[in-house]
PDB file of C-alpha atoms in Angstrom:
ATOM      1  CA  UNK A  18     -10.862  11.867   0.790  1.00 77.00           C
ATOM      2  CA  UNK A  19     -12.294   9.292   3.185  1.00 88.00           C
ATOM      3  CA  UNK A  20      -9.985   6.525   4.404  1.00 87.00           C
ATOM      4  CA  UNK A  21     -12.254   3.770   3.110  1.00 90.00           C
ATOM      5  CA  UNK A  22     -12.127   5.158  -0.435  1.00 93.00           C
ATOM      6  CA  UNK A  23      -8.366   5.580  -0.349  1.00 93.00           C
ATOM      7  CA  UNK A  24      -8.026   2.048   1.008  1.00 93.00           C
ATOM      8  CA  UNK A  25     -10.255   0.730  -1.768  1.00 95.00           C
ATOM      9  CA  UNK A  26      -8.318   2.574  -4.500  1.00 95.00           C
ATOM     10  CA  UNK A  27      -4.949   1.418  -3.154  1.00 95.00           C
ATOM     11  CA  UNK A  28      -6.298  -2.112  -2.827  1.00 96.00           C
ATOM     12  CA  UNK A  29      -7.529  -2.301  -6.390  1.00 96.00           C
ATOM     13  CA  UNK A  30      -4.302  -0.772  -7.693  1.00 95.00           C
ATOM     14  CA  UNK A  31      -2.134  -3.287  -5.850  1.00 95.00           C
ATOM     15  CA  UNK A  32      -4.478  -6.184  -6.679  1.00 96.00           C
ATOM     16  CA  UNK A  33      -4.324  -5.282 -10.375  1.00 94.00           C
ATOM     17  CA  UNK A  34      -0.520  -5.103 -10.249  1.00 92.00           C
ATOM     18  CA  UNK A  35      -0.413  -8.439  -8.422  1.00 92.00           C
ATOM     19  CA  UNK A  36      -2.749 -10.104 -10.912  1.00 93.00           C
ATOM     20  CA  UNK A  37      -0.743  -8.733 -13.822  1.00 90.00           C
ATOM     21  CA  UNK A  38       2.437  -9.986 -12.182  1.00 89.00           C
ATOM     22  CA  UNK A  39       1.117 -13.492 -11.642  1.00 89.00           C
ATOM     23  CA  UNK A  40      -0.276 -13.775 -15.164  1.00 90.00           C
ATOM     24  CA  UNK A  41       2.626 -12.141 -16.978  1.00 86.00           C
ATOM     25  CA  UNK A  42       6.074 -11.510 -15.596  1.00 80.00           C
ATOM     26  CA  UNK A  43       6.420  -8.179 -17.396  1.00 78.00           C
ATOM     27  CA  UNK A  44       4.224  -5.424 -18.790  1.00 77.00           C
ATOM     28  CA  UNK A  45       6.120  -4.000 -21.714  1.00 73.00           C
ATOM     29  CA  UNK A  46       9.223  -2.163 -20.578  1.00 72.00           C
ATOM     30  CA  UNK A  47       7.414  -0.587 -17.617  1.00 76.00           C
ATOM     31  CA  UNK A  48       7.138  -3.407 -15.092  1.00 80.00           C
ATOM     32  CA  UNK A  49       9.074  -6.599 -14.515  1.00 82.00           C
ATOM     33  CA  UNK A  50       7.699  -8.739 -11.713  1.00 84.00           C
ATOM     34  CA  UNK A  51       9.327 -11.477  -9.705  1.00 84.00           C
ATOM     35  CA  UNK A  52       6.973 -14.035  -8.128  1.00 87.00           C
ATOM     36  CA  UNK A  53       7.649 -12.530  -4.683  1.00 87.00           C
ATOM     37  CA  UNK A  54       6.716  -9.051  -5.897  1.00 88.00           C
ATOM     38  CA  UNK A  55       3.572 -10.265  -7.645  1.00 89.00           C
ATOM     39  CA  UNK A  56       2.280 -12.153  -4.624  1.00 92.00           C
ATOM     40  CA  UNK A  57       3.185  -9.313  -2.277  1.00 91.00           C
ATOM     41  CA  UNK A  58       1.241  -6.861  -4.446  1.00 92.00           C
ATOM     42  CA  UNK A  59      -1.675  -9.285  -4.612  1.00 94.00           C
ATOM     43  CA  UNK A  60      -1.671  -9.907  -0.860  1.00 95.00           C
ATOM     44  CA  UNK A  61      -1.507  -6.221   0.045  1.00 95.00           C
ATOM     45  CA  UNK A  62      -4.231  -5.445  -2.492  1.00 96.00           C
ATOM     46  CA  UNK A  63      -6.628  -8.084  -1.206  1.00 96.00           C
ATOM     47  CA  UNK A  64      -5.950  -6.969   2.379  1.00 95.00           C
ATOM     48  CA  UNK A  65      -6.710  -3.334   1.495  1.00 95.00           C
ATOM     49  CA  UNK A  66      -9.926  -4.265  -0.333  1.00 96.00           C
ATOM     50  CA  UNK A  67     -11.009  -6.370   2.640  1.00 96.00           C
ATOM     51  CA  UNK A  68     -10.169  -3.579   5.094  1.00 95.00           C
ATOM     52  CA  UNK A  69     -12.087  -1.001   3.055  1.00 94.00           C
ATOM     53  CA  UNK A  70     -15.266  -3.003   3.598  1.00 93.00           C
ATOM     54  CA  UNK A  71     -14.826  -3.089   7.371  1.00 92.00           C
ATOM     55  CA  UNK A  72     -14.990  -0.345   9.987  1.00 90.00           C
ATOM     56  CA  UNK A  73     -13.212   2.945   9.440  1.00 89.00           C
ATOM     57  CA  UNK A  74     -10.596   2.189  12.062  1.00 91.00           C
ATOM     58  CA  UNK A  75      -9.740  -1.078  10.266  1.00 93.00           C
ATOM     59  CA  UNK A  76      -9.230   0.752   6.978  1.00 93.00           C
ATOM     60  CA  UNK A  77      -7.131   3.434   8.715  1.00 94.00           C
ATOM     61  CA  UNK A  78      -4.908   0.776  10.283  1.00 95.00           C
ATOM     62  CA  UNK A  79      -4.584  -1.034   6.949  1.00 95.00           C
ATOM     63  CA  UNK A  80      -3.671   2.215   5.182  1.00 94.00           C
ATOM     64  CA  UNK A  81      -1.027   2.989   7.766  1.00 95.00           C
ATOM     65  CA  UNK A  82       0.489  -0.499   7.565  1.00 94.00           C
ATOM     66  CA  UNK A  83       0.365  -0.693   3.757  1.00 94.00           C
ATOM     67  CA  UNK A  84       1.856   2.789   3.521  1.00 93.00           C
ATOM     68  CA  UNK A  85       4.739   1.871   5.825  1.00 92.00           C
ATOM     69  CA  UNK A  86       5.329  -1.442   4.013  1.00 90.00           C
ATOM     70  CA  UNK A  87       5.308   0.355   0.652  1.00 90.00           C
ATOM     71  CA  UNK A  88       7.774   2.934   1.942  1.00 90.00           C
ATOM     72  CA  UNK A  89      10.127   0.262   3.295  1.00 86.00           C
ATOM     73  CA  UNK A  90       9.726  -1.751   0.094  1.00 85.00           C
ATOM     74  CA  UNK A  91      10.682   1.249  -2.023  1.00 84.00           C
ATOM     75  CA  UNK A  92      13.754   1.830   0.154  1.00 83.00           C
ATOM     76  CA  UNK A  93      14.748  -1.851   0.326  1.00 77.00           C
ATOM     77  CA  UNK A  94      17.839  -1.559  -1.939  1.00 74.00           C
ATOM     78  CA  UNK A  95      19.283   1.078   0.397  1.00 76.00           C
ATOM     79  CA  UNK A  96      18.376  -0.624   3.674  1.00 74.00           C
ATOM     80  CA  UNK A  97      21.287  -3.080   3.686  1.00 73.00           C
ATOM     81  CA  UNK A  98      19.233  -6.227   3.134  1.00 69.00           C
ATOM     82  CA  UNK A  99      21.102  -9.442   2.278  1.00 72.00           C
ATOM     83  CA  UNK A 100      21.701 -10.199  -1.405  1.00 70.00           C
ATOM     84  CA  UNK A 101      19.309 -13.218  -1.597  1.00 73.00           C
ATOM     85  CA  UNK A 102      16.443 -11.072  -0.328  1.00 70.00           C
ATOM     86  CA  UNK A 103      17.202  -8.324  -2.861  1.00 69.00           C
ATOM     87  CA  UNK A 104      17.401 -10.884  -5.697  1.00 71.00           C
ATOM     88  CA  UNK A 105      14.034 -12.349  -4.673  1.00 72.00           C
ATOM     89  CA  UNK A 106      12.502  -8.876  -4.641  1.00 73.00           C
ATOM     90  CA  UNK A 107      13.798  -8.154  -8.132  1.00 71.00           C
ATOM     91  CA  UNK A 108      15.218  -5.000  -9.617  1.00 71.00           C
ATOM     92  CA  UNK A 109      13.395  -1.783  -8.859  1.00 77.00           C
ATOM     93  CA  UNK A 110      11.873  -0.066 -11.870  1.00 79.00           C
ATOM     94  CA  UNK A 111      11.342   3.733 -11.778  1.00 81.00           C
ATOM     95  CA  UNK A 112       7.569   3.451 -12.275  1.00 85.00           C
ATOM     96  CA  UNK A 113       7.438   0.780  -9.586  1.00 85.00           C
ATOM     97  CA  UNK A 114       9.220   3.062  -7.135  1.00 86.00           C
ATOM     98  CA  UNK A 115       6.955   5.976  -7.999  1.00 90.00           C
ATOM     99  CA  UNK A 116       3.790   3.953  -7.379  1.00 91.00           C
ATOM    100  CA  UNK A 117       5.091   2.597  -4.070  1.00 91.00           C
ATOM    101  CA  UNK A 118       6.165   6.028  -2.846  1.00 92.00           C
ATOM    102  CA  UNK A 119       2.847   7.634  -3.820  1.00 94.00           C
ATOM    103  CA  UNK A 120       0.919   4.845  -2.096  1.00 94.00           C
ATOM    104  CA  UNK A 121       3.106   5.298   0.989  1.00 94.00           C
ATOM    105  CA  UNK A 122       2.581   9.053   1.115  1.00 95.00           C
ATOM    106  CA  UNK A 123      -1.133   8.846   0.354  1.00 94.00           C
ATOM    107  CA  UNK A 124      -1.795   5.964   2.757  1.00 93.00           C
ATOM    108  CA  UNK A 125       0.132   7.308   5.738  1.00 94.00           C
ATOM    109  CA  UNK A 126      -1.114  10.849   5.120  1.00 94.00           C
ATOM    110  CA  UNK A 127      -4.740   9.752   4.957  1.00 94.00           C
ATOM    111  CA  UNK A 128      -4.378   7.616   8.080  1.00 94.00           C
ATOM    112  CA  UNK A 129      -2.786  10.455  10.060  1.00 94.00           C
ATOM    113  CA  UNK A 130      -5.437  12.932   8.874  1.00 94.00           C
ATOM    114  CA  UNK A 131      -8.245  10.523   9.856  1.00 93.00           C
ATOM    115  CA  UNK A 132      -6.791  10.105  13.345  1.00 93.00           C
ATOM    116  CA  UNK A 133      -6.333  13.861  13.755  1.00 93.00           C
ATOM    117  CA  UNK A 134      -9.920  14.505  12.594  1.00 91.00           C
ATOM    118  CA  UNK A 135     -11.173  11.879  15.040  1.00 89.00           C
ATOM    119  CA  UNK A 136      -9.201  13.482  17.879  1.00 89.00           C
ATOM    120  CA  UNK A 137     -10.560  16.934  17.026  1.00 88.00           C
ATOM    121  CA  UNK A 138     -14.158  15.693  16.945  1.00 86.00           C
ATOM    122  CA  UNK A 139     -13.659  13.720  20.156  1.00 81.00           C
ATOM    123  CA  UNK A 140     -12.190  16.749  21.928  1.00 79.00           C
ATOM    124  CA  UNK A 141     -15.079  18.986  20.908  1.00 70.00           C
ATOM    125  CA  UNK A 142     -17.688  16.585  22.366  1.00 66.00           C
ATOM    126  CA  UNK A 143     -15.896  16.050  25.686  1.00 59.00           C
ATOM    127  CA  UNK A 144     -17.065  18.440  28.446  1.00 61.00           C
TER     128      UNK A 144
END
């Protein structure tokens, strides 16, 4: 899948989660948002949507960064962060972790594949 489409899908997913988190602090028993989580989702989502409308290299960079942030965010309870930071981030829900890990894998994987494809096409045109 093209990096711009992946960036757009990730952006709309995170923007929807951020909007849901700012309007309602929980969605049934599936998600419970803290204000920090909601605004972080919203910010990453808007950034990804913006990057998807720019050049391909901008969307690849955004996918890589959002993927790495999502991966670190999913691992934040095990990274030894101070207690106030963990309280502000809220408790991690299983569905929340799954979405963040899938976004991390999909974003970083797509970014790496796009760079490798670019390198292969650049190598074939160089004399």
